[in-house]
């Protein structure tokens, strides 16, 4: 652990009451004519958990471009313009930040003046004193856990001085590292020891926890031990999302044929598959993780927005992962032959050259693997159900071309059920990418959420 981040400091961050008084603040750009500001100030959290800097600027160096208000960086997509921040605390600890923005006004160029800006995170680095050079990852978040625990720990009550035991820890062991995920009273804690890349595992664990339980983990502090350094990061969060949930397709526990030992095996196997796909096919992981985050946020909004986000996420995943593979290994020789024959016939037709080219282009299009064709392939291979393509197409068209009309309760329920069926389709596509075989929840408006066993189908091998 970090020397600076003791439990009392972590609790302040958890409760959005953190403050860091800085004797020195410097903000600059690594550019010849870049902005440069210095002074002192305080880094605080607002009530939503967002970090912000209250900066008393003493010295300034920047050029106004004729505007009353100038924003830095001018182009956030140009990494050379990014802002860097250095903050020296009262005890001399050096914090850094980058990637934020500031606004300077023509009316407050005289020093001193006050600036406010939000910060994504602040980082500080310490020397590692321990002899062990194994990597270590620790982080905390406030969102609830919905993964099975397999370790019992004791708890002591401060009021009654009594001790109790509870199953509040998930231990997952792979060849090179051990992961411990603890469900504490007011927060959740993740610890990893072993030989691993902390940033890689951080994403894998968050996707495992989030996709399994329908929550969006927002770590507010992350500590990494790498080689001889301890890197600690305090992060901005949005605590309005802390108690929100979306769908949770992976059952927390399920007894299969009365086998108690197997009741949680599927969940731990799911994490192993996530880690493997991250290591072997990282672009697949990036796609499913990114699309899932979009769907999660979509389900926190109005149904019409959720429908559009969900249908587009399905299309995006097909375009990112499935369709490129199908284009390489699902070539129909007979169709190619027929297209060549049709092109020859068109070339000999006595029509204008422009019309010939349009007809030839249309014929060539037949061999393309569209989203519709990809869903047909996945249906034939048993990855998705017979009705999934039809439901997705209807939802996609309705969401993309909405009409203003009043609908009754029955129509609303039908519309909601259609969205849930598309959600099941989305889950199946994600789970087949990570080669998951096991139980999943199937969502519907007509019945309680049943559990079905799905079987991985190898459709992505070249």
Tab-separated table of C-alpha atoms in Angstrom:
chain	number	residue	atom	x	y	z
A	1	UNK	CA	0.000	0.000	0.000
A	2	UNK	CA	0.924	3.643	-0.293
A	3	UNK	CA	2.288	5.441	2.752
A	4	UNK	CA	0.103	8.461	2.000
A	5	UNK	CA	-3.223	6.705	1.378
A	6	UNK	CA	-4.173	5.494	4.826
A	7	UNK	CA	-7.679	4.261	5.657
A	8	UNK	CA	-8.836	7.649	6.960
A	9	UNK	CA	-7.778	9.309	3.678
A	10	UNK	CA	-9.461	6.587	1.629
A	11	UNK	CA	-12.691	7.079	3.586
A	12	UNK	CA	-12.610	10.814	2.853
A	13	UNK	CA	-12.268	10.064	-0.873
A	14	UNK	CA	-15.048	7.465	-0.682
A	15	UNK	CA	-17.389	10.012	0.906
A	16	UNK	CA	-16.417	12.845	-1.495
A	17	UNK	CA	-14.800	14.901	1.282
A	18	UNK	CA	-11.182	14.802	0.152
A	19	UNK	CA	-9.132	18.006	0.193
A	20	UNK	CA	-5.489	18.532	-0.719
A	21	UNK	CA	-3.951	21.915	0.119
A	22	UNK	CA	-1.112	22.736	-2.242
A	23	UNK	CA	1.748	25.103	-1.433
A	24	UNK	CA	2.639	25.196	-5.095
A	25	UNK	CA	0.606	24.722	-8.274
A	26	UNK	CA	2.017	24.820	-11.789
A	27	UNK	CA	0.060	24.330	-15.028
A	28	UNK	CA	1.811	24.364	-18.410
A	29	UNK	CA	2.059	23.065	-21.956
A	30	UNK	CA	5.209	21.557	-23.482
A	31	UNK	CA	5.110	24.037	-26.345
A	32	UNK	CA	7.359	27.014	-27.170
A	33	UNK	CA	4.413	29.435	-26.912
A	34	UNK	CA	2.331	27.301	-24.544
A	35	UNK	CA	0.404	28.549	-21.545
A	36	UNK	CA	2.190	28.610	-18.191
A	37	UNK	CA	0.516	29.418	-14.865
A	38	UNK	CA	1.791	29.143	-11.304
A	39	UNK	CA	0.525	29.847	-7.816
A	40	UNK	CA	-1.143	27.811	-5.059
A	41	UNK	CA	-4.537	26.313	-4.322
A	42	UNK	CA	-6.676	23.412	-3.125
A	43	UNK	CA	-7.779	20.197	-4.838
A	44	UNK	CA	-11.216	19.115	-3.630
A	45	UNK	CA	-14.086	16.806	-4.488
A	46	UNK	CA	-17.543	18.113	-5.223
A	47	UNK	CA	-20.588	16.295	-3.864
A	48	UNK	CA	-20.623	13.957	-6.892
A	49	UNK	CA	-17.044	12.774	-6.357
A	50	UNK	CA	-15.445	14.872	-9.116
A	51	UNK	CA	-11.985	16.283	-8.416
A	52	UNK	CA	-11.521	19.980	-9.075
A	53	UNK	CA	-8.767	22.519	-8.557
A	54	UNK	CA	-9.389	25.871	-6.904
A	55	UNK	CA	-6.307	27.676	-8.166
A	56	UNK	CA	-5.004	31.057	-7.013
A	57	UNK	CA	-2.900	32.111	-9.968
A	58	UNK	CA	0.045	34.384	-9.127
A	59	UNK	CA	2.110	34.282	-12.314
A	60	UNK	CA	0.781	33.925	-15.873
A	61	UNK	CA	2.237	33.398	-19.314
A	62	UNK	CA	-0.111	33.036	-22.262
A	63	UNK	CA	-1.209	34.861	-25.395
A	64	UNK	CA	-4.809	35.915	-25.961
A	65	UNK	CA	-5.907	35.391	-29.561
A	66	UNK	CA	-8.439	38.203	-29.691
A	67	UNK	CA	-11.179	36.289	-27.846
A	68	UNK	CA	-12.591	37.419	-24.532
A	69	UNK	CA	-12.236	33.839	-23.256
A	70	UNK	CA	-9.570	31.417	-24.464
A	71	UNK	CA	-9.749	27.700	-23.741
A	72	UNK	CA	-6.646	25.548	-23.398
A	73	UNK	CA	-5.940	23.238	-25.054
A	74	UNK	CA	-7.431	24.760	-28.174
A	75	UNK	CA	-7.595	21.347	-29.872
A	76	UNK	CA	-8.040	18.465	-27.398
A	77	UNK	CA	-7.354	15.917	-30.135
A	78	UNK	CA	-3.842	17.344	-30.589
A	79	UNK	CA	-1.825	15.606	-27.856
A	80	UNK	CA	1.023	18.097	-28.167
A	81	UNK	CA	-1.327	20.753	-26.739
A	82	UNK	CA	-2.313	18.830	-23.604
A	83	UNK	CA	-2.030	20.566	-20.259
A	84	UNK	CA	0.242	19.257	-17.515
A	85	UNK	CA	-0.194	19.967	-13.826
A	86	UNK	CA	2.132	19.721	-10.822
A	87	UNK	CA	0.838	20.164	-7.269
A	88	UNK	CA	3.072	20.184	-4.154
A	89	UNK	CA	1.141	19.329	-0.964
A	90	UNK	CA	1.787	20.715	2.524
A	91	UNK	CA	3.977	17.727	3.404
A	92	UNK	CA	6.002	18.035	0.192
A	93	UNK	CA	4.350	15.225	-1.789
A	94	UNK	CA	4.420	15.864	-5.540
A	95	UNK	CA	1.134	15.180	-7.369
A	96	UNK	CA	0.698	15.365	-11.137
A	97	UNK	CA	-2.199	15.460	-13.572
A	98	UNK	CA	-2.738	15.848	-17.309
A	99	UNK	CA	-5.471	15.920	-19.930
A	100	UNK	CA	-7.609	18.592	-18.259
A	101	UNK	CA	-8.596	22.000	-19.639
A	102	UNK	CA	-8.720	25.591	-18.400
A	103	UNK	CA	-10.355	28.820	-19.519
A	104	UNK	CA	-8.586	32.155	-19.223
A	105	UNK	CA	-10.423	35.447	-19.544
A	106	UNK	CA	-9.280	38.806	-20.837
A	107	UNK	CA	-10.870	40.311	-17.710
A	108	UNK	CA	-8.777	38.460	-15.119
A	109	UNK	CA	-5.283	38.533	-16.564
A	110	UNK	CA	-4.073	40.640	-13.685
A	111	UNK	CA	-2.551	38.532	-10.905
A	112	UNK	CA	-3.579	37.207	-8.533
A	113	UNK	CA	-6.834	35.732	-9.786
A	114	UNK	CA	-8.750	32.514	-9.210
A	115	UNK	CA	-9.274	29.707	-11.718
A	116	UNK	CA	-11.363	26.558	-11.324
A	117	UNK	CA	-10.943	23.392	-13.354
A	118	UNK	CA	-12.004	19.769	-13.105
A	119	UNK	CA	-9.338	17.054	-12.965
A	120	UNK	CA	-9.729	13.484	-14.240
A	121	UNK	CA	-7.219	12.247	-11.663
A	122	UNK	CA	-4.124	13.118	-9.658
A	123	UNK	CA	-1.095	10.837	-9.363
A	124	UNK	CA	1.868	10.579	-7.038
A	125	UNK	CA	4.841	8.213	-7.106
A	126	UNK	CA	6.811	6.782	-4.176
A	127	UNK	CA	9.858	4.554	-3.917
A	128	UNK	CA	9.041	0.956	-3.111
A	129	UNK	CA	10.782	-0.233	0.061
A	130	UNK	CA	9.779	-3.894	0.036
A	131	UNK	CA	12.278	-6.513	-1.175
A	132	UNK	CA	9.658	-8.273	-3.291
A	133	UNK	CA	9.615	-7.188	-6.929
A	134	UNK	CA	6.338	-8.906	-7.776
A	135	UNK	CA	3.774	-6.525	-9.235
A	136	UNK	CA	0.824	-5.524	-7.086
A	137	UNK	CA	-2.513	-3.881	-7.849
A	138	UNK	CA	-4.977	-2.466	-5.329
A	139	UNK	CA	-8.108	-0.428	-5.905
A	140	UNK	CA	-11.446	0.406	-4.309
A	141	UNK	CA	-14.910	1.267	-5.590
A	142	UNK	CA	-18.336	1.800	-4.020
A	143	UNK	CA	-20.535	-0.168	-6.464
A	144	UNK	CA	-22.053	-3.442	-5.234
A	145	UNK	CA	-20.693	-6.891	-6.102
A	146	UNK	CA	-22.719	-9.648	-7.733
A	147	UNK	CA	-20.055	-12.314	-8.122
A	148	UNK	CA	-19.796	-15.481	-6.017
A	149	UNK	CA	-17.624	-15.455	-2.900
A	150	UNK	CA	-15.512	-18.495	-2.048
A	151	UNK	CA	-13.561	-17.290	1.011
A	152	UNK	CA	-14.944	-16.644	4.494
A	153	UNK	CA	-13.466	-13.894	6.673
A	154	UNK	CA	-14.057	-12.791	10.247
A	155	UNK	CA	-15.501	-9.414	11.172
A	156	UNK	CA	-15.384	-7.723	14.572
A	157	UNK	CA	-18.177	-5.378	15.631
A	158	UNK	CA	-16.847	-2.194	17.261
A	159	UNK	CA	-20.076	-1.694	19.211
A	160	UNK	CA	-20.637	-5.201	20.605
A	161	UNK	CA	-17.025	-6.437	20.453
A	162	UNK	CA	-18.351	-9.643	18.931
A	163	UNK	CA	-16.802	-11.571	16.046
A	164	UNK	CA	-18.675	-13.060	13.113
A	165	UNK	CA	-17.773	-14.843	9.901
A	166	UNK	CA	-19.108	-14.083	6.443
A	167	UNK	CA	-18.462	-15.131	2.863
A	168	UNK	CA	-17.245	-11.817	1.497
A	169	UNK	CA	-14.186	-12.620	-0.603
A	170	UNK	CA	-13.713	-13.950	-4.122
A	171	UNK	CA	-10.347	-15.602	-4.773
A	172	UNK	CA	-9.411	-16.328	-8.385
A	173	UNK	CA	-6.047	-17.993	-9.018
A	174	UNK	CA	-4.386	-18.161	-12.409
A	175	UNK	CA	-0.908	-19.436	-13.178
A	176	UNK	CA	0.922	-16.148	-12.666
A	177	UNK	CA	-1.206	-14.200	-10.194
A	178	UNK	CA	-3.929	-14.253	-7.531
A	179	UNK	CA	-6.943	-11.928	-7.461
A	180	UNK	CA	-8.828	-11.170	-4.250
A	181	UNK	CA	-12.079	-9.202	-4.478
A	182	UNK	CA	-13.539	-8.272	-1.076
A	183	UNK	CA	-17.032	-7.058	-0.334
A	184	UNK	CA	-16.439	-4.753	2.621
A	185	UNK	CA	-19.166	-2.940	4.545
A	186	UNK	CA	-18.973	0.426	2.763
A	187	UNK	CA	-16.749	-0.294	-0.221
A	188	UNK	CA	-15.350	-3.029	-2.460
A	189	UNK	CA	-11.631	-3.831	-2.599
A	190	UNK	CA	-9.522	-5.563	-5.292
A	191	UNK	CA	-5.994	-6.884	-4.657
A	192	UNK	CA	-3.739	-8.692	-7.120
A	193	UNK	CA	-0.305	-10.217	-6.478
A	194	UNK	CA	2.029	-11.897	-8.924
A	195	UNK	CA	3.479	-11.534	-12.386
A	196	UNK	CA	1.075	-9.442	-14.480
A	197	UNK	CA	0.579	-6.100	-16.188
A	198	UNK	CA	-1.542	-3.972	-13.784
A	199	UNK	CA	-3.256	-1.846	-16.447
A	200	UNK	CA	-4.290	-4.922	-18.441
A	201	UNK	CA	-5.697	-6.738	-15.433
A	202	UNK	CA	-7.453	-3.605	-14.192
A	203	UNK	CA	-9.610	-3.505	-17.348
A	204	UNK	CA	-10.270	-7.263	-17.278
A	205	UNK	CA	-11.432	-7.283	-13.646
A	206	UNK	CA	-13.684	-4.253	-14.119
A	207	UNK	CA	-15.324	-5.837	-17.161
A	208	UNK	CA	-15.772	-9.124	-15.265
A	209	UNK	CA	-17.400	-7.408	-12.280
A	210	UNK	CA	-19.441	-5.023	-14.413
A	211	UNK	CA	-20.768	-7.409	-17.061
A	212	UNK	CA	-21.501	-10.158	-14.517
A	213	UNK	CA	-23.484	-7.946	-12.166
A	214	UNK	CA	-24.811	-5.114	-14.320
A	215	UNK	CA	-22.839	-2.452	-12.438
A	216	UNK	CA	-20.260	0.050	-13.666
A	217	UNK	CA	-17.254	-0.077	-11.299
A	218	UNK	CA	-15.800	3.385	-10.684
A	219	UNK	CA	-12.523	3.010	-8.791
A	220	UNK	CA	-11.800	6.174	-6.848
A	221	UNK	CA	-8.270	5.128	-5.903
A	222	UNK	CA	-5.834	2.842	-7.749
A	223	UNK	CA	-2.440	1.778	-6.395
A	224	UNK	CA	0.117	-0.066	-8.512
A	225	UNK	CA	3.478	-1.508	-7.438
A	226	UNK	CA	5.663	-1.765	-10.530
A	227	UNK	CA	9.387	-2.597	-10.206
A	228	UNK	CA	10.766	-0.197	-7.558
A	229	UNK	CA	7.890	2.315	-7.653
A	230	UNK	CA	4.477	2.714	-6.032
A	231	UNK	CA	2.128	4.634	-8.313
A	232	UNK	CA	-1.036	5.921	-6.626
A	233	UNK	CA	-3.934	7.526	-8.501
A	234	UNK	CA	-6.927	9.342	-7.006
A	235	UNK	CA	-9.678	9.454	-9.628
A	236	UNK	CA	-12.801	11.485	-10.318
A	237	UNK	CA	-16.049	9.519	-10.278
A	238	UNK	CA	-19.758	10.203	-10.712
A	239	UNK	CA	-21.373	8.859	-7.554
A	240	UNK	CA	-24.823	9.307	-9.113
A	241	UNK	CA	-24.068	6.061	-10.977
A	242	UNK	CA	-22.958	4.173	-7.871
A	243	UNK	CA	-26.316	2.537	-7.122
A	244	UNK	CA	-27.507	2.129	-10.720
A	245	UNK	CA	-27.679	-1.270	-12.408
A	246	UNK	CA	-28.241	-2.618	-15.865
A	247	UNK	CA	-28.669	-6.279	-16.829
A	248	UNK	CA	-26.665	-9.020	-15.121
A	249	UNK	CA	-26.440	-11.941	-17.580
A	250	UNK	CA	-24.129	-14.166	-15.495
A	251	UNK	CA	-25.877	-15.826	-12.504
A	252	UNK	CA	-24.055	-15.290	-9.238
A	253	UNK	CA	-24.594	-18.922	-8.237
A	254	UNK	CA	-26.365	-21.879	-9.759
A	255	UNK	CA	-26.445	-25.490	-8.626
A	256	UNK	CA	-25.890	-27.803	-11.562
A	257	UNK	CA	-27.168	-31.355	-10.965
A	258	UNK	CA	-26.813	-30.858	-7.233
A	259	UNK	CA	-23.046	-30.319	-7.498
A	260	UNK	CA	-22.203	-27.670	-4.897
A	261	UNK	CA	-18.597	-27.409	-6.078
A	262	UNK	CA	-19.766	-26.400	-9.550
A	263	UNK	CA	-22.250	-23.734	-8.444
A	264	UNK	CA	-19.813	-20.861	-9.002
A	265	UNK	CA	-17.287	-22.417	-11.351
A	266	UNK	CA	-18.870	-20.779	-14.402
A	267	UNK	CA	-18.249	-17.284	-12.991
A	268	UNK	CA	-14.534	-17.832	-12.361
A	269	UNK	CA	-14.179	-19.506	-15.761
A	270	UNK	CA	-15.802	-16.425	-17.296
A	271	UNK	CA	-13.032	-14.250	-15.875
A	272	UNK	CA	-10.334	-16.601	-17.164
A	273	UNK	CA	-11.844	-16.414	-20.648
A	274	UNK	CA	-11.949	-12.595	-20.473
A	275	UNK	CA	-8.274	-12.500	-19.537
A	276	UNK	CA	-7.322	-14.929	-22.312
A	277	UNK	CA	-9.144	-12.973	-25.022
A	278	UNK	CA	-7.553	-9.761	-23.723
A	279	UNK	CA	-4.089	-11.303	-24.059
A	280	UNK	CA	-4.599	-13.047	-27.407
A	281	UNK	CA	-7.069	-10.805	-29.275
A	282	UNK	CA	-7.019	-7.435	-27.586
A	283	UNK	CA	-9.024	-5.728	-30.328
A	284	UNK	CA	-11.898	-8.124	-29.555
A	285	UNK	CA	-11.730	-7.186	-25.881
A	286	UNK	CA	-11.642	-3.460	-26.658
A	287	UNK	CA	-14.770	-3.815	-28.803
A	288	UNK	CA	-16.900	-5.826	-26.372
A	289	UNK	CA	-15.816	-3.743	-23.359
A	290	UNK	CA	-16.494	-0.461	-25.158
A	291	UNK	CA	-19.852	-1.590	-26.545
A	292	UNK	CA	-20.931	-2.911	-23.135
A	293	UNK	CA	-20.143	0.447	-21.472
A	294	UNK	CA	-22.278	2.224	-24.083
A	295	UNK	CA	-25.160	-0.197	-23.504
A	296	UNK	CA	-24.859	0.221	-19.731
A	297	UNK	CA	-25.151	4.006	-20.002
A	298	UNK	CA	-27.962	3.631	-22.533
A	299	UNK	CA	-30.044	1.650	-20.048
A	300	UNK	CA	-29.817	4.526	-17.554
A	301	UNK	CA	-31.717	6.770	-20.001
A	302	UNK	CA	-35.107	6.736	-21.702
A	303	UNK	CA	-36.194	3.551	-23.461
A	304	UNK	CA	-35.960	5.107	-26.923
A	305	UNK	CA	-32.304	6.028	-26.366
A	306	UNK	CA	-31.535	2.620	-24.844
A	307	UNK	CA	-33.056	0.909	-27.896
A	308	UNK	CA	-30.914	2.905	-30.307
A	309	UNK	CA	-27.714	2.407	-28.278
A	310	UNK	CA	-28.371	-1.330	-27.938
A	311	UNK	CA	-29.155	-1.918	-31.612
A	312	UNK	CA	-26.103	0.108	-32.703
A	313	UNK	CA	-23.871	-1.759	-30.209
A	314	UNK	CA	-24.931	-5.087	-31.740
A	315	UNK	CA	-24.178	-3.744	-35.213
A	316	UNK	CA	-20.858	-2.327	-34.008
A	317	UNK	CA	-19.746	-5.620	-32.494
A	318	UNK	CA	-20.638	-7.488	-35.679
A	319	UNK	CA	-18.649	-4.993	-37.764
A	320	UNK	CA	-15.679	-5.038	-35.368
A	321	UNK	CA	-15.364	-8.783	-34.790
A	322	UNK	CA	-17.657	-11.182	-36.623
A	323	UNK	CA	-17.976	-9.720	-40.139
A	324	UNK	CA	-14.196	-9.364	-40.827
A	325	UNK	CA	-13.759	-13.073	-39.999
A	326	UNK	CA	-16.770	-14.087	-42.078
A	327	UNK	CA	-15.396	-12.128	-45.048
A	328	UNK	CA	-12.200	-14.174	-44.871
A	329	UNK	CA	-13.577	-17.654	-44.343
A	330	UNK	CA	-17.206	-17.626	-45.518
A	331	UNK	CA	-16.587	-17.274	-49.252
A	332	UNK	CA	-19.265	-18.930	-51.415
A	333	UNK	CA	-17.503	-20.179	-54.599
A	334	UNK	CA	-20.811	-20.749	-56.386
A	335	UNK	CA	-21.971	-17.192	-55.664
A	336	UNK	CA	-18.632	-15.769	-56.866
A	337	UNK	CA	-18.948	-17.788	-60.078
A	338	UNK	CA	-22.512	-16.586	-60.670
A	339	UNK	CA	-21.505	-12.956	-60.062
A	340	UNK	CA	-18.698	-13.243	-62.640
A	341	UNK	CA	-21.156	-14.670	-65.185
A	342	UNK	CA	-23.636	-11.866	-64.531
A	343	UNK	CA	-20.885	-9.254	-64.922
A	344	UNK	CA	-19.931	-10.744	-68.310
A	345	UNK	CA	-23.537	-10.583	-69.471
A	346	UNK	CA	-23.850	-6.962	-68.317
A	347	UNK	CA	-20.675	-5.952	-70.169
A	348	UNK	CA	-22.174	-7.265	-73.438
A	349	UNK	CA	-25.472	-5.432	-72.987
A	350	UNK	CA	-26.302	-2.570	-75.337
A	351	UNK	CA	-26.805	0.089	-72.667
A	352	UNK	CA	-24.913	3.157	-71.504
A	353	UNK	CA	-21.561	2.660	-69.779
A	354	UNK	CA	-22.758	4.409	-66.603
A	355	UNK	CA	-25.700	2.016	-66.302
A	356	UNK	CA	-23.370	-0.955	-66.846
A	357	UNK	CA	-21.114	0.177	-64.009
A	358	UNK	CA	-24.058	0.606	-61.651
A	359	UNK	CA	-25.347	-2.893	-62.444
A	360	UNK	CA	-21.875	-4.414	-62.077
A	361	UNK	CA	-21.471	-2.638	-58.723
A	362	UNK	CA	-24.817	-3.972	-57.521
A	363	UNK	CA	-23.880	-7.512	-58.525
A	364	UNK	CA	-20.526	-7.232	-56.744
A	365	UNK	CA	-22.339	-6.129	-53.587
A	366	UNK	CA	-24.043	-9.531	-53.332
A	367	UNK	CA	-20.860	-11.130	-52.021
A	368	UNK	CA	-20.520	-8.618	-49.166
A	369	UNK	CA	-21.130	-9.886	-45.646
A	370	UNK	CA	-23.693	-7.432	-44.315
A	371	UNK	CA	-25.042	-7.299	-40.765
A	372	UNK	CA	-28.119	-9.165	-41.988
A	373	UNK	CA	-26.015	-11.933	-43.547
A	374	UNK	CA	-23.825	-12.140	-40.450
A	375	UNK	CA	-26.903	-12.684	-38.284
A	376	UNK	CA	-28.041	-15.413	-40.678
A	377	UNK	CA	-24.684	-17.161	-40.287
A	378	UNK	CA	-24.825	-16.883	-36.495
A	379	UNK	CA	-28.355	-18.299	-36.518
A	380	UNK	CA	-27.320	-21.259	-38.673
A	381	UNK	CA	-24.333	-21.910	-36.402
A	382	UNK	CA	-26.501	-21.903	-33.274
A	383	UNK	CA	-24.930	-18.821	-31.649
A	384	UNK	CA	-28.237	-16.917	-31.608
A	385	UNK	CA	-31.910	-17.864	-31.843
A	386	UNK	CA	-34.146	-18.112	-34.898
A	387	UNK	CA	-36.069	-14.925	-34.035
A	388	UNK	CA	-33.126	-12.749	-32.984
A	389	UNK	CA	-32.388	-11.264	-36.410
A	390	UNK	CA	-36.016	-10.242	-36.971
A	391	UNK	CA	-36.294	-8.606	-33.545
A	392	UNK	CA	-32.996	-6.728	-33.979
A	393	UNK	CA	-34.047	-5.441	-37.420
A	394	UNK	CA	-37.384	-4.189	-36.097
A	395	UNK	CA	-35.809	-2.501	-33.082
A	396	UNK	CA	-33.044	-0.924	-35.186
A	397	UNK	CA	-35.523	0.554	-37.681
A	398	UNK	CA	-37.889	1.829	-34.990
A	399	UNK	CA	-35.063	3.431	-33.024
A	400	UNK	CA	-33.405	4.984	-36.069
A	401	UNK	CA	-36.686	6.271	-37.561
A	402	UNK	CA	-38.908	7.171	-34.597
A	403	UNK	CA	-42.479	8.339	-35.021
A	404	UNK	CA	-44.437	10.517	-32.630
A	405	UNK	CA	-47.457	8.501	-31.540
A	406	UNK	CA	-49.330	7.513	-28.432
A	407	UNK	CA	-49.048	3.848	-27.529
A	408	UNK	CA	-50.972	1.898	-24.926
A	409	UNK	CA	-49.729	-0.278	-22.096
A	410	UNK	CA	-49.818	-3.436	-24.225
A	411	UNK	CA	-47.737	-1.800	-26.982
A	412	UNK	CA	-45.295	-0.469	-24.383
A	413	UNK	CA	-44.871	-3.956	-22.952
A	414	UNK	CA	-44.337	-5.409	-26.444
A	415	UNK	CA	-41.755	-2.740	-27.192
A	416	UNK	CA	-39.978	-3.377	-23.893
A	417	UNK	CA	-39.964	-7.124	-24.493
A	418	UNK	CA	-38.427	-6.570	-27.918
A	419	UNK	CA	-35.637	-4.551	-26.320
A	420	UNK	CA	-35.005	-7.303	-23.760
A	421	UNK	CA	-34.764	-9.890	-26.532
A	422	UNK	CA	-32.178	-7.701	-28.251
A	423	UNK	CA	-30.361	-7.451	-24.935
A	424	UNK	CA	-30.216	-11.260	-24.809
A	425	UNK	CA	-28.791	-11.192	-28.355
A	426	UNK	CA	-26.127	-8.687	-27.277
A	427	UNK	CA	-25.145	-10.873	-24.321
A	428	UNK	CA	-24.873	-13.973	-26.515
A	429	UNK	CA	-22.609	-12.189	-28.982
A	430	UNK	CA	-20.320	-10.935	-26.202
A	431	UNK	CA	-20.167	-14.315	-24.473
A	432	UNK	CA	-19.400	-16.179	-27.683
A	433	UNK	CA	-16.463	-13.839	-28.333
A	434	UNK	CA	-14.913	-14.865	-24.990
A	435	UNK	CA	-15.745	-18.528	-25.679
A	436	UNK	CA	-18.064	-18.832	-22.686
A	437	UNK	CA	-20.070	-21.985	-22.040
A	438	UNK	CA	-22.397	-21.932	-19.051
A	439	UNK	CA	-25.565	-20.505	-17.535
A	440	UNK	CA	-27.001	-17.111	-18.491
A	441	UNK	CA	-30.111	-15.197	-17.588
A	442	UNK	CA	-32.621	-14.795	-20.439
A	443	UNK	CA	-34.649	-11.603	-19.944
A	444	UNK	CA	-38.323	-11.294	-20.877
A	445	UNK	CA	-41.424	-9.342	-19.895
A	446	UNK	CA	-43.636	-12.447	-19.948
A	447	UNK	CA	-41.994	-14.532	-17.231
A	448	UNK	CA	-39.511	-14.643	-14.416
A	449	UNK	CA	-35.916	-14.420	-15.576
A	450	UNK	CA	-34.992	-18.030	-16.418
A	451	UNK	CA	-31.515	-19.481	-16.596
A	452	UNK	CA	-30.398	-21.222	-19.752
A	453	UNK	CA	-27.172	-23.031	-20.551
A	454	UNK	CA	-25.466	-21.684	-23.650
A	455	UNK	CA	-22.752	-23.494	-25.585
A	456	UNK	CA	-19.795	-21.742	-27.204
A	457	UNK	CA	-19.762	-22.106	-30.980
A	458	UNK	CA	-16.461	-21.605	-32.796
A	459	UNK	CA	-17.349	-19.198	-35.587
A	460	UNK	CA	-14.355	-16.851	-35.297
A	461	UNK	CA	-11.472	-19.176	-36.170
A	462	UNK	CA	-9.750	-18.369	-39.460
